[in-house]
Amino acid sequence: MIIKNCRGYELEKEMPNTSEDFFNRSEVTIVSKKAEKTFYVLYVRYFEDVFRERNAFLFEGTGLCIKDVMALICIIQNEALLERKRLYINTEEEFLMYLQGIDLRAAIEWIPDINRNQTLKLSEVVQKLKTPIHKE
């Protein structure tokens, strides 16, 4: 599987009585078996804001956010999600669960390369971004 594109964005209100402006959407496009598929993750922006405040050191000097890589991270953590089209994360605990064991700074810094090259293998990205779990 080849990662073709990875990006995120903040939703905007389409109608005045909706709450879309409280959400982020992340997407990753993967080419597999000559078929192209885009996977979407939607979550409450507050989860990312709180995480950023608690872990500001991860984001210093980068213009990127978790929303840019969240869909990729979800696929890395659970490749079976590729059988679905979208995922909605509705609790902060679930949001944090997907971030566990991921080198988030490397993921954020790698996004420009992924989008520029469009030829990186998912297995290669998994190997680089998954942090080893040490058991004592």
Coordinates of N, CA, C and O in Angstrom, one line a residue:
M1 N 0.8 -1.2 0.0 CA 0.0 0.0 0.0 C 0.9 1.2 0.0 O 1.8 1.3 0.8
I2 N 0.5 2.2 -0.8 CA 1.3 3.4 -1.0 C 0.4 4.6 -0.4 O -0.8 4.7 -0.7
I3 N 1.1 5.4 0.4 CA 0.4 6.6 0.9 C 0.5 7.7 -0.2 O 1.7 8.1 -0.5
K4 N -0.6 8.2 -0.6 CA -0.5 9.2 -1.7 C -0.7 10.7 -1.1 O -0.1 11.6 -1.6
N5 N -1.5 10.8 -0.1 CA -1.8 12.1 0.4 C -2.3 12.0 1.9 O -2.9 11.1 2.2
C6 N -1.9 13.1 2.6 CA -2.3 13.1 4.0 C -2.6 14.6 4.4 O -1.7 15.4 4.2
R7 N -3.7 14.9 4.9 CA -4.0 16.3 5.2 C -5.1 16.4 6.3 O -5.9 15.4 6.5
G8 N -5.3 17.6 6.9 CA -6.3 17.8 7.8 C -6.8 19.2 7.7 O -6.1 20.1 7.1
Y9 N -8.0 19.5 8.2 CA -8.6 20.8 8.1 C -9.7 21.0 9.2 O -10.2 20.0 9.6
E10 N -9.9 22.2 9.5 CA -11.0 22.6 10.4 C -12.3 22.8 9.6 O -12.3 23.4 8.6
L11 N -13.3 22.2 10.1 CA -14.6 22.4 9.5 C -15.2 23.8 9.7 O -14.9 24.4 10.8
E12 N -16.0 24.2 8.8 CA -16.6 25.6 9.0 C -18.1 25.4 8.9 O -18.6 24.5 8.3
K13 N -18.8 26.3 9.6 CA -20.2 26.3 9.6 C -20.8 26.5 8.1 O -20.4 27.4 7.4
E14 N -21.7 25.6 7.8 CA -22.4 25.8 6.5 C -23.7 26.5 6.7 O -24.2 27.2 5.9
M15 N -24.3 26.3 7.9 CA -25.5 26.9 8.3 C -25.4 27.5 9.7 O -24.6 26.9 10.5
P16 N -26.0 28.6 10.1 CA -25.8 29.2 11.4 C -26.2 28.3 12.6 O -25.7 28.5 13.7
N17 N -27.0 27.3 12.4 CA -27.5 26.6 13.5 C -26.8 25.2 13.6 O -27.2 24.3 14.3
T18 N -25.6 25.1 13.0 CA -24.9 23.8 13.1 C -23.6 24.0 13.9 O -23.2 25.1 14.2
S19 N -23.0 22.9 14.4 CA -21.8 22.9 15.2 C -20.6 22.5 14.5 O -19.6 22.1 15.1
E20 N -20.5 22.5 13.2 CA -19.4 22.0 12.4 C -18.1 22.7 12.8 O -17.0 22.1 12.7
D21 N -18.1 23.9 13.2 CA -16.9 24.7 13.5 C -16.2 24.2 14.8 O -15.2 24.7 15.1
F22 N -16.7 23.2 15.4 CA -16.1 22.6 16.6 C -15.3 21.3 16.2 O -14.8 20.7 17.1
F23 N -15.2 21.0 14.9 CA -14.7 19.7 14.5 C -13.5 19.9 13.6 O -13.4 20.8 12.8
N24 N -12.6 18.9 13.6 CA -11.5 18.8 12.7 C -11.7 17.5 11.9 O -12.2 16.5 12.4
R25 N -11.3 17.5 10.6 CA -11.3 16.4 9.8 C -9.9 16.1 9.3 O -9.2 17.0 8.8
S26 N -9.6 14.8 9.3 CA -8.3 14.4 8.8 C -8.5 13.3 7.7 O -9.5 12.6 7.8
E27 N -7.7 13.3 6.7 CA -7.9 12.3 5.7 C -6.5 11.8 5.2 O -5.5 12.5 5.2
V28 N -6.5 10.6 4.8 CA -5.4 9.9 4.2 C -5.8 9.2 2.9 O -6.9 8.5 3.0
T29 N -5.1 9.3 1.9 CA -5.4 8.6 0.6 C -4.3 7.6 0.4 O -3.1 7.9 0.4
I30 N -4.8 6.4 0.2 CA -3.9 5.2 0.0 C -4.2 4.5 -1.3 O -5.4 4.3 -1.6
V31 N -3.2 4.1 -2.0 CA -3.4 3.3 -3.2 C -3.0 1.8 -2.9 O -1.9 1.5 -2.4
S32 N -4.0 0.9 -3.1 CA -3.8 -0.5 -2.8 C -4.4 -1.3 -3.9 O -5.6 -1.1 -4.2
K33 N -3.7 -2.2 -4.4 CA -4.2 -3.1 -5.4 C -4.8 -2.3 -6.6 O -5.9 -2.6 -7.0
K34 N -4.1 -1.3 -7.0 CA -4.5 -0.4 -8.1 C -5.8 0.4 -7.8 O -6.4 0.9 -8.7
A35 N -6.3 0.3 -6.6 CA -7.5 1.1 -6.2 C -7.1 2.2 -5.3 O -6.3 2.0 -4.4
E36 N -7.6 3.4 -5.4 CA -7.3 4.5 -4.6 C -8.5 4.6 -3.6 O -9.6 4.6 -3.9
K37 N -8.1 4.8 -2.3 CA -9.1 4.9 -1.3 C -8.7 6.1 -0.3 O -7.6 6.2 0.1
T38 N -9.7 6.9 0.1 CA -9.5 7.9 1.1 C -10.3 7.6 2.3 O -11.4 7.2 2.3
F39 N -9.6 7.6 3.4 CA -10.1 7.4 4.8 C -10.2 8.7 5.5 O -9.2 9.4 5.6
Y40 N -11.3 8.9 6.2 CA -11.6 10.2 6.9 C -11.7 9.9 8.4 O -12.4 8.9 8.8
V41 N -11.2 10.8 9.2 CA -11.4 10.8 10.6 C -12.0 12.2 11.0 O -11.4 13.2 10.7
L42 N -13.0 12.1 11.8 CA -13.7 13.4 12.3 C -13.6 13.3 13.8 O -13.9 12.3 14.4
Y43 N -13.2 14.4 14.5 CA -13.2 14.5 15.9 C -13.4 15.9 16.4 O -13.2 16.9 15.6
V44 N -13.7 16.0 17.7 CA -13.9 17.3 18.3 C -12.6 18.1 18.4 O -11.6 17.5 19.0
R45 N -12.5 19.3 17.9 CA -11.2 20.0 17.9 C -10.7 20.2 19.3 O -9.4 20.3 19.5
Y46 N -11.5 20.3 20.3 CA -11.1 20.5 21.7 C -10.1 19.4 22.1 O -9.1 19.7 22.8
F47 N -10.2 18.2 21.6 CA -9.3 17.1 22.0 C -7.9 17.5 21.6 O -6.9 17.3 22.3
E48 N -7.7 18.0 20.4 CA -6.4 18.3 19.9 C -5.9 19.6 20.6 O -4.7 19.6 20.9
D49 N -6.7 20.5 20.9 CA -6.3 21.7 21.6 C -5.8 21.4 23.0 O -4.7 21.9 23.4
V50 N -6.4 20.5 23.7 CA -6.0 20.1 25.0 C -4.6 19.4 24.9 O -3.7 19.7 25.7
F51 N -4.6 18.5 24.0 CA -3.3 17.7 23.8 C -2.2 18.7 23.5 O -1.1 18.5 24.0
R52 N -2.4 19.6 22.6 CA -1.4 20.6 22.2 C -0.9 21.4 23.4 O 0.3 21.7 23.6
E53 N -1.8 21.8 24.2 CA -1.4 22.6 25.4 C -0.6 21.8 26.4 O 0.4 22.3 26.9
R54 N -0.9 20.5 26.5 CA -0.1 19.7 27.5 C 1.2 19.2 26.9 O 2.1 18.8 27.6
N55 N 1.3 19.3 25.6 CA 2.5 18.7 24.9 C 3.1 19.8 23.9 O 3.5 19.4 22.8
A56 N 3.2 21.0 24.3 CA 3.6 22.1 23.4 C 5.0 21.8 22.8 O 5.2 22.2 21.7
F57 N 5.9 21.2 23.5 CA 7.2 20.9 23.0 C 7.2 20.1 21.7 O 8.1 20.2 20.9
L58 N 6.2 19.3 21.5 CA 6.1 18.5 20.3 C 5.9 19.3 19.0 O 6.3 18.9 17.9
F59 N 5.3 20.5 19.2 CA 4.8 21.3 18.1 C 5.7 22.5 17.8 O 5.5 23.2 16.8
E60 N 6.7 22.8 18.7 CA 7.5 24.0 18.5 C 8.2 23.9 17.2 O 8.8 22.9 16.8
G61 N 8.2 25.0 16.4 CA 8.9 25.0 15.1 C 8.2 24.3 14.0 O 8.8 24.3 12.9
T62 N 7.1 23.7 14.2 CA 6.3 23.1 13.1 C 5.0 23.9 12.9 O 4.4 24.4 13.8
G63 N 4.6 24.0 11.6 CA 3.4 24.6 11.3 C 2.2 23.6 11.2 O 1.1 24.0 10.8
L64 N 2.6 22.4 11.5 CA 1.6 21.3 11.3 C 0.9 21.0 12.6 O 1.3 21.3 13.7
C65 N -0.3 20.3 12.4 CA -1.1 20.0 13.6 C -1.4 18.5 13.5 O -1.2 17.8 12.5
I66 N -2.0 18.0 14.6 CA -2.4 16.6 14.6 C -3.4 16.3 13.6 O -3.4 15.2 13.0
K67 N -4.3 17.2 13.3 CA -5.3 17.0 12.2 C -4.7 16.6 10.9 O -5.3 15.9 10.1
D68 N -3.4 17.0 10.6 CA -2.8 16.7 9.4 C -2.4 15.2 9.3 O -2.2 14.7 8.2
V69 N -2.3 14.6 10.5 CA -1.8 13.2 10.5 C -2.7 12.2 11.2 O -2.4 11.0 11.2
M70 N -3.8 12.7 11.7 CA -4.7 11.8 12.6 C -5.2 10.6 11.8 O -5.2 9.5 12.3
A71 N -5.6 10.8 10.6 CA -6.2 9.6 9.8 C -5.1 8.6 9.6 O -5.3 7.4 9.7
L72 N -3.9 9.1 9.3 CA -2.7 8.1 9.1 C -2.4 7.4 10.4 O -2.2 6.2 10.4
I73 N -2.4 8.1 11.5 CA -2.2 7.5 12.8 C -3.2 6.4 13.1 O -2.9 5.3 13.5
C74 N -4.5 6.7 12.8 CA -5.5 5.7 13.1 C -5.3 4.4 12.2 O -5.5 3.3 12.7
I75 N -4.9 4.6 11.0 CA -4.6 3.5 10.1 C -3.4 2.7 10.6 O -3.4 1.5 10.6
I76 N -2.4 3.4 11.1 CA -1.2 2.7 11.6 C -1.6 1.9 12.8 O -1.1 0.8 13.0
Q77 N -2.4 2.5 13.7 CA -2.8 1.8 14.9 C -3.8 0.6 14.7 O -3.8 -0.3 15.4
N78 N -4.6 0.7 13.6 CA -5.6 -0.3 13.3 C -5.8 -0.4 11.8 O -6.7 0.3 11.3
E79 N -5.0 -1.2 11.1 CA -5.1 -1.2 9.7 C -6.5 -1.7 9.2 O -6.9 -1.4 8.0
A80 N -7.2 -2.4 10.0 CA -8.6 -2.9 9.7 C -9.5 -1.7 9.4 O -10.6 -1.9 8.7
L81 N -9.2 -0.5 9.8 CA -10.0 0.7 9.6 C -10.1 1.0 8.1 O -11.0 1.7 7.6
L82 N -9.1 0.5 7.3 CA -9.1 0.7 5.9 C -10.3 0.1 5.2 O -10.7 0.4 4.1
E83 N -11.0 -0.8 5.9 CA -12.2 -1.4 5.3 C -13.4 -0.5 5.5 O -14.4 -0.7 4.9
R84 N -13.2 0.6 6.3 CA -14.2 1.6 6.4 C -13.9 2.8 5.6 O -12.8 3.0 5.2
K85 N -14.9 3.7 5.5 CA -14.6 4.9 4.8 C -14.3 6.1 5.8 O -13.5 7.0 5.5
R86 N -14.9 6.0 7.0 CA -14.7 7.1 8.0 C -14.7 6.5 9.4 O -15.3 5.5 9.7
L87 N -14.2 7.4 10.3 CA -14.1 7.1 11.7 C -14.5 8.4 12.4 O -14.0 9.4 12.1
Y88 N -15.4 8.3 13.4 CA -15.7 9.4 14.3 C -15.2 9.1 15.7 O -15.5 8.1 16.3
I89 N -14.3 10.0 16.2 CA -13.8 9.8 17.5 C -14.5 10.8 18.4 O -14.5 12.0 18.2
N90 N -15.3 10.2 19.3 CA -16.2 11.1 20.1 C -15.8 11.2 21.6 O -16.5 11.8 22.4
T91 N -14.6 10.6 22.0 CA -14.2 10.8 23.4 C -12.7 11.2 23.4 O -11.9 10.8 22.5
E92 N -12.3 11.9 24.4 CA -10.9 12.3 24.5 C -10.0 11.0 24.8 O -8.9 10.9 24.3
E93 N -10.6 10.1 25.5 CA -9.9 8.8 25.8 C -9.5 8.1 24.5 O -8.4 7.6 24.3
E94 N -10.5 8.0 23.6 CA -10.3 7.3 22.3 C -9.2 8.1 21.5 O -8.4 7.5 20.9
F95 N -9.3 9.4 21.5 CA -8.4 10.2 20.8 C -7.0 9.9 21.3 O -6.0 9.7 20.5
L96 N -6.8 9.9 22.6 CA -5.5 9.7 23.2 C -5.0 8.3 22.9 O -3.8 8.0 22.8
M97 N -5.9 7.3 22.9 CA -5.6 5.9 22.7 C -4.9 5.8 21.3 O -3.9 5.0 21.2
Y98 N -5.4 6.5 20.3 CA -4.8 6.4 19.0 C -3.4 7.0 18.9 O -2.5 6.5 18.1
L99 N -3.1 7.9 19.8 CA -1.8 8.6 19.8 C -0.7 7.8 20.5 O 0.4 8.1 20.4
Q100 N -1.2 6.8 21.4 CA -0.2 6.1 22.1 C 0.7 5.2 21.2 O 0.3 4.6 20.3
G101 N 2.0 5.3 21.6 CA 3.0 4.5 20.8 C 3.4 5.0 19.5 O 4.0 4.4 18.7
I102 N 3.0 6.3 19.2 CA 3.3 7.0 17.9 C 4.3 8.1 18.2 O 4.2 8.8 19.1
D103 N 5.4 8.1 17.4 CA 6.3 9.2 17.4 C 5.6 10.4 16.7 O 5.8 10.6 15.5
L104 N 4.9 11.2 17.5 CA 4.0 12.2 16.9 C 4.9 13.3 16.2 O 4.5 13.8 15.2
R105 N 6.0 13.7 16.8 CA 6.8 14.7 16.2 C 7.3 14.3 14.8 O 7.3 15.0 13.9
A106 N 7.7 13.0 14.7 CA 8.2 12.5 13.4 C 7.1 12.5 12.4 O 7.2 12.8 11.3
A107 N 5.9 12.1 12.9 CA 4.7 12.0 12.0 C 4.4 13.4 11.5 O 4.2 13.6 10.2
I108 N 4.4 14.4 12.3 CA 4.1 15.8 11.9 C 5.1 16.3 10.9 O 4.8 16.9 9.9
E109 N 6.4 16.0 11.2 CA 7.5 16.5 10.4 C 7.5 15.8 9.0 O 8.1 16.3 8.1
W110 N 7.0 14.6 9.0 CA 7.1 13.7 7.8 C 6.0 14.0 6.7 O 6.1 13.7 5.6
I111 N 4.9 14.7 7.1 CA 3.8 15.0 6.3 C 4.2 15.7 5.0 O 3.8 15.3 3.9
P112 N 5.0 16.7 5.0 CA 5.4 17.3 3.7 C 6.1 16.3 2.7 O 5.8 16.4 1.5
D113 N 6.9 15.5 3.3 CA 7.6 14.4 2.4 C 6.5 13.5 1.8 O 6.6 13.1 0.7
I114 N 5.6 13.1 2.7 CA 4.6 12.1 2.2 C 3.8 12.8 1.0 O 3.6 12.1 0.0
N115 N 3.4 14.0 1.2 CA 2.6 14.7 0.2 C 3.4 15.0 -1.1 O 2.8 15.0 -2.2
R116 N 4.6 15.3 -0.9 CA 5.5 15.6 -2.0 C 5.8 14.3 -2.8 O 5.7 14.3 -4.1
N117 N 6.2 13.3 -2.2 CA 6.7 12.0 -2.8 C 5.5 11.2 -3.4 O 5.6 10.6 -4.5
Q118 N 4.5 11.0 -2.6 CA 3.3 10.2 -2.9 C 3.6 8.8 -3.3 O 2.9 8.2 -4.1
T119 N 4.8 8.3 -2.8 CA 5.2 6.9 -3.1 C 5.7 6.2 -1.9 O 6.3 5.1 -2.1
L120 N 5.4 6.7 -0.7 CA 5.9 6.0 0.5 C 5.0 4.8 0.8 O 3.8 5.0 0.8
K121 N 5.6 3.7 1.1 CA 4.8 2.5 1.5 C 4.3 2.7 2.9 O 5.0 3.1 3.8
L122 N 3.1 2.2 3.2 CA 2.5 2.3 4.5 C 3.4 1.5 5.5 O 3.6 2.0 6.6
S123 N 3.9 0.4 5.1 CA 4.7 -0.5 6.0 C 6.0 0.3 6.4 O 6.4 0.2 7.6
E124 N 6.5 1.1 5.5 CA 7.7 1.9 5.8 C 7.4 3.0 6.8 O 8.1 3.3 7.8
V125 N 6.2 3.6 6.6 CA 5.8 4.7 7.5 C 5.5 4.1 8.9 O 5.8 4.7 9.9
V126 N 4.8 3.0 9.0 CA 4.5 2.3 10.2 C 5.8 2.1 11.0 O 5.9 2.4 12.2
Q127 N 6.8 1.6 10.3 CA 8.1 1.2 11.0 C 8.8 2.5 11.5 O 9.3 2.5 12.6
K128 N 8.6 3.6 10.8 CA 9.3 4.8 11.3 C 8.5 5.5 12.4 O 9.1 6.2 13.3
L129 N 7.2 5.4 12.4 CA 6.4 6.2 13.4 C 6.0 5.5 14.6 O 5.7 6.1 15.6
K130 N 6.0 4.1 14.6 CA 5.6 3.4 15.8 C 6.8 3.4 16.7 O 7.9 3.0 16.3
T131 N 6.6 3.8 18.0 CA 7.7 3.8 18.9 C 7.7 2.4 19.6 O 6.6 1.9 20.0
P132 N 8.9 1.9 19.9 CA 8.9 0.6 20.6 C 8.4 0.7 22.0 O 8.7 1.7 22.7
I133 N 7.7 -0.3 22.4 CA 7.2 -0.3 23.8 C 8.2 -1.2 24.6 O 8.4 -2.3 24.3
H134 N 8.7 -0.5 25.6 CA 9.7 -1.2 26.5 C 9.0 -1.9 27.7 O 8.3 -1.2 28.4
K135 N 9.3 -3.1 27.9 CA 8.7 -3.8 29.0 C 9.9 -4.1 30.0 O 10.9 -4.5 29.6
E136 N 9.6 -3.8 31.2 CA 10.6 -4.0 32.3 C 10.3 -5.2 33.1 O 9.2 -5.7 33.3

